[in-house]
mmCIF file of C-alpha atoms in Angstrom:
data_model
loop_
_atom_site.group_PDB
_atom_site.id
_atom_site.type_symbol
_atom_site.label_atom_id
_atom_site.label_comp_id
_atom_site.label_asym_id
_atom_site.label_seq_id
_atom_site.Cartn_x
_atom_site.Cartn_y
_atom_site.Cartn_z
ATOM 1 C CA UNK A 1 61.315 37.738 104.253
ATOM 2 C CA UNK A 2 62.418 35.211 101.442
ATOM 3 C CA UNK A 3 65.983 34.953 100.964
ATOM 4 C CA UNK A 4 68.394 32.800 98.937
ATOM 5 C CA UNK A 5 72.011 32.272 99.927
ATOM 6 C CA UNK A 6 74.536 30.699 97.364
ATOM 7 C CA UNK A 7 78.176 30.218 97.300
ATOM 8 C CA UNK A 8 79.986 32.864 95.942
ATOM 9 C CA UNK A 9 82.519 33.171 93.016
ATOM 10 C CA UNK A 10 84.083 33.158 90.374
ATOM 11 C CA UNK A 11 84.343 29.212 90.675
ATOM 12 C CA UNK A 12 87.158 28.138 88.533
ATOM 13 C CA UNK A 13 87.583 24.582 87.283
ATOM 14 C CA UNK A 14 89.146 22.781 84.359
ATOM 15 C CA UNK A 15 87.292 20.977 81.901
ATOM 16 C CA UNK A 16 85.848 17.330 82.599
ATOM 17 C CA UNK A 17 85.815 18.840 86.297
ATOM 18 C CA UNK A 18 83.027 17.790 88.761
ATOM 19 C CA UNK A 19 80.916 21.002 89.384
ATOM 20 C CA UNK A 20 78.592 21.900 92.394
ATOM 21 C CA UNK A 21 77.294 25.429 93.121
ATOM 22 C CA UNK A 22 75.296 25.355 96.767
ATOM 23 C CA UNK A 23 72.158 27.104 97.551
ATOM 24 C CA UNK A 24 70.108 27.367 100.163
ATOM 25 C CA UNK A 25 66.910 29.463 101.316
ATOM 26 C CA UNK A 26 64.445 30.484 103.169
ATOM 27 C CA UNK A 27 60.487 31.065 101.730
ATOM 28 C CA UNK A 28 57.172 31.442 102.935
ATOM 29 C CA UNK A 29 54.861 28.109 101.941
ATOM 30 C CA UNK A 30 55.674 25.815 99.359
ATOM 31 C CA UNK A 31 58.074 27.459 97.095
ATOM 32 C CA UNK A 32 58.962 26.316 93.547
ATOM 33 C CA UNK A 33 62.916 26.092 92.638
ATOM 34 C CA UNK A 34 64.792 27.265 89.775
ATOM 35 C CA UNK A 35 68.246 27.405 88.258
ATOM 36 C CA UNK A 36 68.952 30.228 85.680
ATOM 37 C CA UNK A 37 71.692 30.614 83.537
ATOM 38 C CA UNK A 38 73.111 33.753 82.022
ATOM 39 C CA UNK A 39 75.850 34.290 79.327
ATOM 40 C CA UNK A 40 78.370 36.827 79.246
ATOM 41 C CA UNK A 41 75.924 39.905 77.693
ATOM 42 C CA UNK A 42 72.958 38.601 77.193
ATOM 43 C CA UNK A 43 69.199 37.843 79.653
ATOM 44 C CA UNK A 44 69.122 34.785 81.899
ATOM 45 C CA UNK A 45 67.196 31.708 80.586
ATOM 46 C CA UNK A 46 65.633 28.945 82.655
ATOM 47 C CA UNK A 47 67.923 26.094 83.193
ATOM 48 C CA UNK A 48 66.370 23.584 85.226
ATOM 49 C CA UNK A 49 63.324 23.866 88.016
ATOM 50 C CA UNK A 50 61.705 21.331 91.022
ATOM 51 C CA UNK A 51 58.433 22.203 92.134
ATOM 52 C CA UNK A 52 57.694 19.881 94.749
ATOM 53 C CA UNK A 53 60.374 18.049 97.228
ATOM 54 C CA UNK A 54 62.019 15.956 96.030
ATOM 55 C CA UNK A 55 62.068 16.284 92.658
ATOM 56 C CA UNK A 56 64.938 16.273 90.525
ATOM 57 C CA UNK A 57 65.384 18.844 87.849
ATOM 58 C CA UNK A 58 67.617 18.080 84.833
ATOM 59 C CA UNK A 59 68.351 19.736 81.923
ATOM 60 C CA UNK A 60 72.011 20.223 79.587
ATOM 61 C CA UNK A 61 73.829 17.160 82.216
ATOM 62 C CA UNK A 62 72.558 19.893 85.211
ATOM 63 C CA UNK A 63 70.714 18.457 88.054
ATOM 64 C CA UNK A 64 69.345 19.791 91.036
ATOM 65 C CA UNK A 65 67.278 18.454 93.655
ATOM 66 C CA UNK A 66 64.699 19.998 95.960
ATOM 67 C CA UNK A 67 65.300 18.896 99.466
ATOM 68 C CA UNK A 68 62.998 20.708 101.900
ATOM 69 C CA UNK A 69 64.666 19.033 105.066
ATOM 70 C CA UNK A 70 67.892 21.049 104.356
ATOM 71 C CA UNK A 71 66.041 23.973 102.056
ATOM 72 C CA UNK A 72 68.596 23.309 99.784
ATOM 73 C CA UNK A 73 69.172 23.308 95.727
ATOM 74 C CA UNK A 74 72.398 22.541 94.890
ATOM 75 C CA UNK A 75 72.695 22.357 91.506
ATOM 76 C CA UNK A 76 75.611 19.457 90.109
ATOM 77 C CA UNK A 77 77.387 18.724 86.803
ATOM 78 C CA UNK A 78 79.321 15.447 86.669
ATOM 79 C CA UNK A 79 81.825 17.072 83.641
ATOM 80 C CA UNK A 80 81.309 20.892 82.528
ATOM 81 C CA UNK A 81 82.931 21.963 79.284
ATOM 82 C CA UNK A 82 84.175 25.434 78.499
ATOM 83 C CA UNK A 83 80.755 26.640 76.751
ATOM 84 C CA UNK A 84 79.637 26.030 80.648
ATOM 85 C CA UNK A 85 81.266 29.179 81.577
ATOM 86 C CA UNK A 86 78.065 31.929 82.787
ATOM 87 C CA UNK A 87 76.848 32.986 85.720
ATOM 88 C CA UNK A 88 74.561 30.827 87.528
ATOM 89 C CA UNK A 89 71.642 31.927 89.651
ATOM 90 C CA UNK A 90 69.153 30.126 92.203
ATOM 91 C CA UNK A 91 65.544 31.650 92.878
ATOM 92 C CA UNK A 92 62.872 29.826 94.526
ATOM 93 C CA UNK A 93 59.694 31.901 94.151
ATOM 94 C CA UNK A 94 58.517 34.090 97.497
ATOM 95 C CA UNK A 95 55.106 33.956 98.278
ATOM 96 C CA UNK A 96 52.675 35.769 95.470
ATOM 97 C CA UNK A 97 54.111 36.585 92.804
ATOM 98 C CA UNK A 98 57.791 37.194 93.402
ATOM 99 C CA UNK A 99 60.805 35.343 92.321
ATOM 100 C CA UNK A 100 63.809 35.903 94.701
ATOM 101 C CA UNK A 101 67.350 35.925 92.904
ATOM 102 C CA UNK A 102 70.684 34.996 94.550
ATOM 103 C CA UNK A 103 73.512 37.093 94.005
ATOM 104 C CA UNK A 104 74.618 34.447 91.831
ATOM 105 C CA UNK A 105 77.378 32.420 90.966
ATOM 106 C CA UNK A 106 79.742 33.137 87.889
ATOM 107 C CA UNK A 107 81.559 29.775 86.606
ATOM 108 C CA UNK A 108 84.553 29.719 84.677
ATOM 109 C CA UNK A 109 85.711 26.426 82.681
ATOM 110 C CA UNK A 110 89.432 26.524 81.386
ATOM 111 C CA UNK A 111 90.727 24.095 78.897
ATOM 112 C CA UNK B 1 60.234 33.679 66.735
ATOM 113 C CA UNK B 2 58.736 34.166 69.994
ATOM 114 C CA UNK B 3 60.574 36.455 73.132
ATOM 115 C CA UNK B 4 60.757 39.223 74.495
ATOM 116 C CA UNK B 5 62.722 42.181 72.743
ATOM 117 C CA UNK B 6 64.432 44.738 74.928
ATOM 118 C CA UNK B 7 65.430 47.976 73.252
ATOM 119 C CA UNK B 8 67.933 49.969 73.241
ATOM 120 C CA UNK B 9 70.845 47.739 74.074
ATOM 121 C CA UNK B 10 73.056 50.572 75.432
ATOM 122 C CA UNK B 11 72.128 54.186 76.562
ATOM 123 C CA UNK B 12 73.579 57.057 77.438
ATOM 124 C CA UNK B 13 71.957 60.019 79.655
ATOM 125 C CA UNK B 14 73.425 62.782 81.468
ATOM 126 C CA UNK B 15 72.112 63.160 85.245
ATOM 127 C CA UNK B 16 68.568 65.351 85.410
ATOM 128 C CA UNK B 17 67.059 63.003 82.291
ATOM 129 C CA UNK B 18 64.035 60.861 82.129
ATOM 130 C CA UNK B 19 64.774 58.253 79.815
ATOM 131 C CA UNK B 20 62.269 55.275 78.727
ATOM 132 C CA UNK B 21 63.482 51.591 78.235
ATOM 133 C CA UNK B 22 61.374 49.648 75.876
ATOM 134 C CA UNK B 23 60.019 45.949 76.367
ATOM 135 C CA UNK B 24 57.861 43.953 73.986
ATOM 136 C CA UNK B 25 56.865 40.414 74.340
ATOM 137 C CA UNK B 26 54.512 38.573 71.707
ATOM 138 C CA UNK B 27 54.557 35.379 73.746
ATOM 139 C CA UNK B 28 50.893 35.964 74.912
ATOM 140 C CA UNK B 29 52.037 36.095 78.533
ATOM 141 C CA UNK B 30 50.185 37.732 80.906
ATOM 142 C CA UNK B 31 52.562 38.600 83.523
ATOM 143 C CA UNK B 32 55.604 41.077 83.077
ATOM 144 C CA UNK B 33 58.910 42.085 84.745
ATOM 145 C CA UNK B 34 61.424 44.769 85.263
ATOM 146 C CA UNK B 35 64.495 43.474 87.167
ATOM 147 C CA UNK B 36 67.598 45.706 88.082
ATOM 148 C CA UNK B 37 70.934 43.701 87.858
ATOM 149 C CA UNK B 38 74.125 44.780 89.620
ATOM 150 C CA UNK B 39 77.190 43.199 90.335
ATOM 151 C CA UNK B 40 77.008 41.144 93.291
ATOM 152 C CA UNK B 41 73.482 42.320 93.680
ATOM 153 C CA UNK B 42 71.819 39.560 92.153
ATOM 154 C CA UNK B 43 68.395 40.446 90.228
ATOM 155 C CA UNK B 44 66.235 43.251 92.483
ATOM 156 C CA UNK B 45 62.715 43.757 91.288
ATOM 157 C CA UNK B 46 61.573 47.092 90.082
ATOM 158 C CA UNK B 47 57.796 46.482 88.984
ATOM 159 C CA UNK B 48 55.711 43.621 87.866
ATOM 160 C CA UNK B 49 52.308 43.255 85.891
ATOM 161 C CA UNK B 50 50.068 40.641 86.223
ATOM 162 C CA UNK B 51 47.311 42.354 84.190
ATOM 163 C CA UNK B 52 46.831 45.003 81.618
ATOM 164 C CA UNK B 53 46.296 48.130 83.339
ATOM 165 C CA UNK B 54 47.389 47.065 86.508
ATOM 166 C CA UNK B 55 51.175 47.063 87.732
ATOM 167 C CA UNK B 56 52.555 46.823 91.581
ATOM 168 C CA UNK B 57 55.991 47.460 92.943
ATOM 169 C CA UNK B 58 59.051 45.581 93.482
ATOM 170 C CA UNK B 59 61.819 45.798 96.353
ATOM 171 C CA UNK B 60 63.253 48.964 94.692
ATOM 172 C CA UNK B 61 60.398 50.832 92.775
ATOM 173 C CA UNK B 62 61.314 54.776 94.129
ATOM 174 C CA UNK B 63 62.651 56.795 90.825
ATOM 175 C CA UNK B 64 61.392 53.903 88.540
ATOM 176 C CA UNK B 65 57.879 54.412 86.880
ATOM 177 C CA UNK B 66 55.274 52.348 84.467
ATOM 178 C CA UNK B 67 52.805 51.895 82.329
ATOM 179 C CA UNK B 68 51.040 48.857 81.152
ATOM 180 C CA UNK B 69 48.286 49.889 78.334
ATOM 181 C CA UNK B 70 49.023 46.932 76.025
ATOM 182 C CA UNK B 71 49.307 43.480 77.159
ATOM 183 C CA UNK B 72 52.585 43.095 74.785
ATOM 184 C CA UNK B 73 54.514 46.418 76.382
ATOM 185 C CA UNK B 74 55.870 47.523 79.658
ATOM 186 C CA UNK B 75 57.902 50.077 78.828
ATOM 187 C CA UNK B 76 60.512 51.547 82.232
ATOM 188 C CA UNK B 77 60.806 55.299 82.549
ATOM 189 C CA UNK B 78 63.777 55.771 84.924
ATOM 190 C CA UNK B 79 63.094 59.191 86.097
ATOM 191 C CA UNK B 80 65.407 61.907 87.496
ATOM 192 C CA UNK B 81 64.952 61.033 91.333
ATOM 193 C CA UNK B 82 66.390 57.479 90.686
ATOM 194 C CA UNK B 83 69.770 58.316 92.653
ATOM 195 C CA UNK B 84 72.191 55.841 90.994
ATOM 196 C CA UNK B 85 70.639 54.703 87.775
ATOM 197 C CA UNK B 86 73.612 53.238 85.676
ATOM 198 C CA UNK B 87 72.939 49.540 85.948
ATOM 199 C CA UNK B 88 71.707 46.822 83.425
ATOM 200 C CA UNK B 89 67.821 46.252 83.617
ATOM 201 C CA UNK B 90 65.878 43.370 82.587
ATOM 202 C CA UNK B 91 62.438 42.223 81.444
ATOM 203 C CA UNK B 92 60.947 39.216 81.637
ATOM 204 C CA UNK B 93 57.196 37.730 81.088
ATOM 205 C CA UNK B 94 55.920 34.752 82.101
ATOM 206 C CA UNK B 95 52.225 33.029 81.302
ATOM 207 C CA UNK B 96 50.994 32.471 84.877
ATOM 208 C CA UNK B 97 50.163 35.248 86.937
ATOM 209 C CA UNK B 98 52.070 34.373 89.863
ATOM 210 C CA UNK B 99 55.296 33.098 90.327
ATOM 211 C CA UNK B 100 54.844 30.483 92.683
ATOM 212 C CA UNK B 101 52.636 28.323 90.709
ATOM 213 C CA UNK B 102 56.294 27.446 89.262
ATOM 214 C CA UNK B 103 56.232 29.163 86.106
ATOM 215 C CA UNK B 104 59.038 30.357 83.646
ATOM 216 C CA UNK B 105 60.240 33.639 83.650
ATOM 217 C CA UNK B 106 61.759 34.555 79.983
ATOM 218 C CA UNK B 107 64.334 37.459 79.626
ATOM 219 C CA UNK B 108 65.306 39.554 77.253
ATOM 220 C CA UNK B 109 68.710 40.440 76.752
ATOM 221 C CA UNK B 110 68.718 43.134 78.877
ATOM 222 C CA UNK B 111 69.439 47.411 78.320
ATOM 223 C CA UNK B 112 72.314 48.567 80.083
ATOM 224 C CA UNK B 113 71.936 52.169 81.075
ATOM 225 C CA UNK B 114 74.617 54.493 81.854
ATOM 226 C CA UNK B 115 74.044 57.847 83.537
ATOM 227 C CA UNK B 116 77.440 60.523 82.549
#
């Protein structure tokens, strides 16, 4: 079945820090990618997305790209601030209509 | 604005209850979600609707029921056989039908449910 490994946390940096969070998977077909973000309390929201190799996805100074050779879509920040601080998930979408979460990634920015 | 409005925010039910988690979109999506969130879990999927009047199951549907008479509302009824209920849920909608033609998912901000 579709799965979706990522790195796990709590990640703890200081501000201005370089960030990457790693995530691989595994999907039937031609899967779409997605990074979703979600603040202490509240739903996740899309962050960025790739839908076809190598694309980039960008969105808030967050890239990701989609490389199918390594089934990877590690998702960078060159300098994360302290309003950075959620946790970060990875889900390419499984074959019909499923999305498949990671266990994701919680990221905490200190001044 | 338009989203998706999850209600109630916290709840409360003592083991042997049905109890009925609201969800309300008036984004004009099509598809809907129920995810189950716990902590280093990830998101699990309970139920999805691509259609009014239609729903299918998720990874974890057993103890979870739903309905889907309106294309705005997919209420959750988290019945009594549901062995370890306490958990947050979310919904989400998106406008495609499926997934993989790379469409959003948008959340609401969740109902965390806790079983005494």
């Amino acid at each position: 079945g579709d799965s979706v490994t990522q790195m796990e946390g709590p990640v703890t940096l200081s501000e201005e820090a370089f960030l990457t969070i790693n995530c691989t998977y595994t999907a039937t077909g031609y899967p779409s990618l997605f990074w979703y973000v979600q603040y202490p309390g509240e739903g996740l929201q899309l962050l960025l997305k790739a839908t076809k190799a190598d694309d980039k996805g960008s969105n808030k100074g967050f890239e990701a790209t989609y490389r199918k050779e390594t089934t990877s879509f590690h998702l960078e920040k060159g300098s994360v601030q302290v309003s950075d601080s959620a946790v970060y998930f990875c889900a390419p979408t499984g074959g019909g209509n499923k999305l498949t979460f990671g266990t994701g990634t919680q990221l905490k920015v200190e001044l | 604005d338009g989203g998706i409005t999850q209600s109630p925010k916290y709840l409360f039910r003592k083991e042997g209850q049905n109890v009925t988690l609201s969800c309300e979109q008036n984004l004009n999506h099509d598809a809907m979600y129920w995810y189950r969130q716990d902590p280093g879990q990830g998101l699990r999927l309970i139920y999805y609707s691509q259609i009014v009047n239609d729903f299918q199951k998720g990874d974890i549907a057993e103890g979870y029921s739903v309905s889907r008479e309106k294309k705005e509302s997919f209420p959750l009824t988290v019945t009594s056989a549901q062995k370890n209920p306490t958990a947050f849920y979310l919904c989400a909608s998106s406008v495609q039908r499926e997934a993989r033609f790379g469409g959003e998912l948008f959340f609401g901000e969740g109902s965390r449910l806790t079983v005494l």
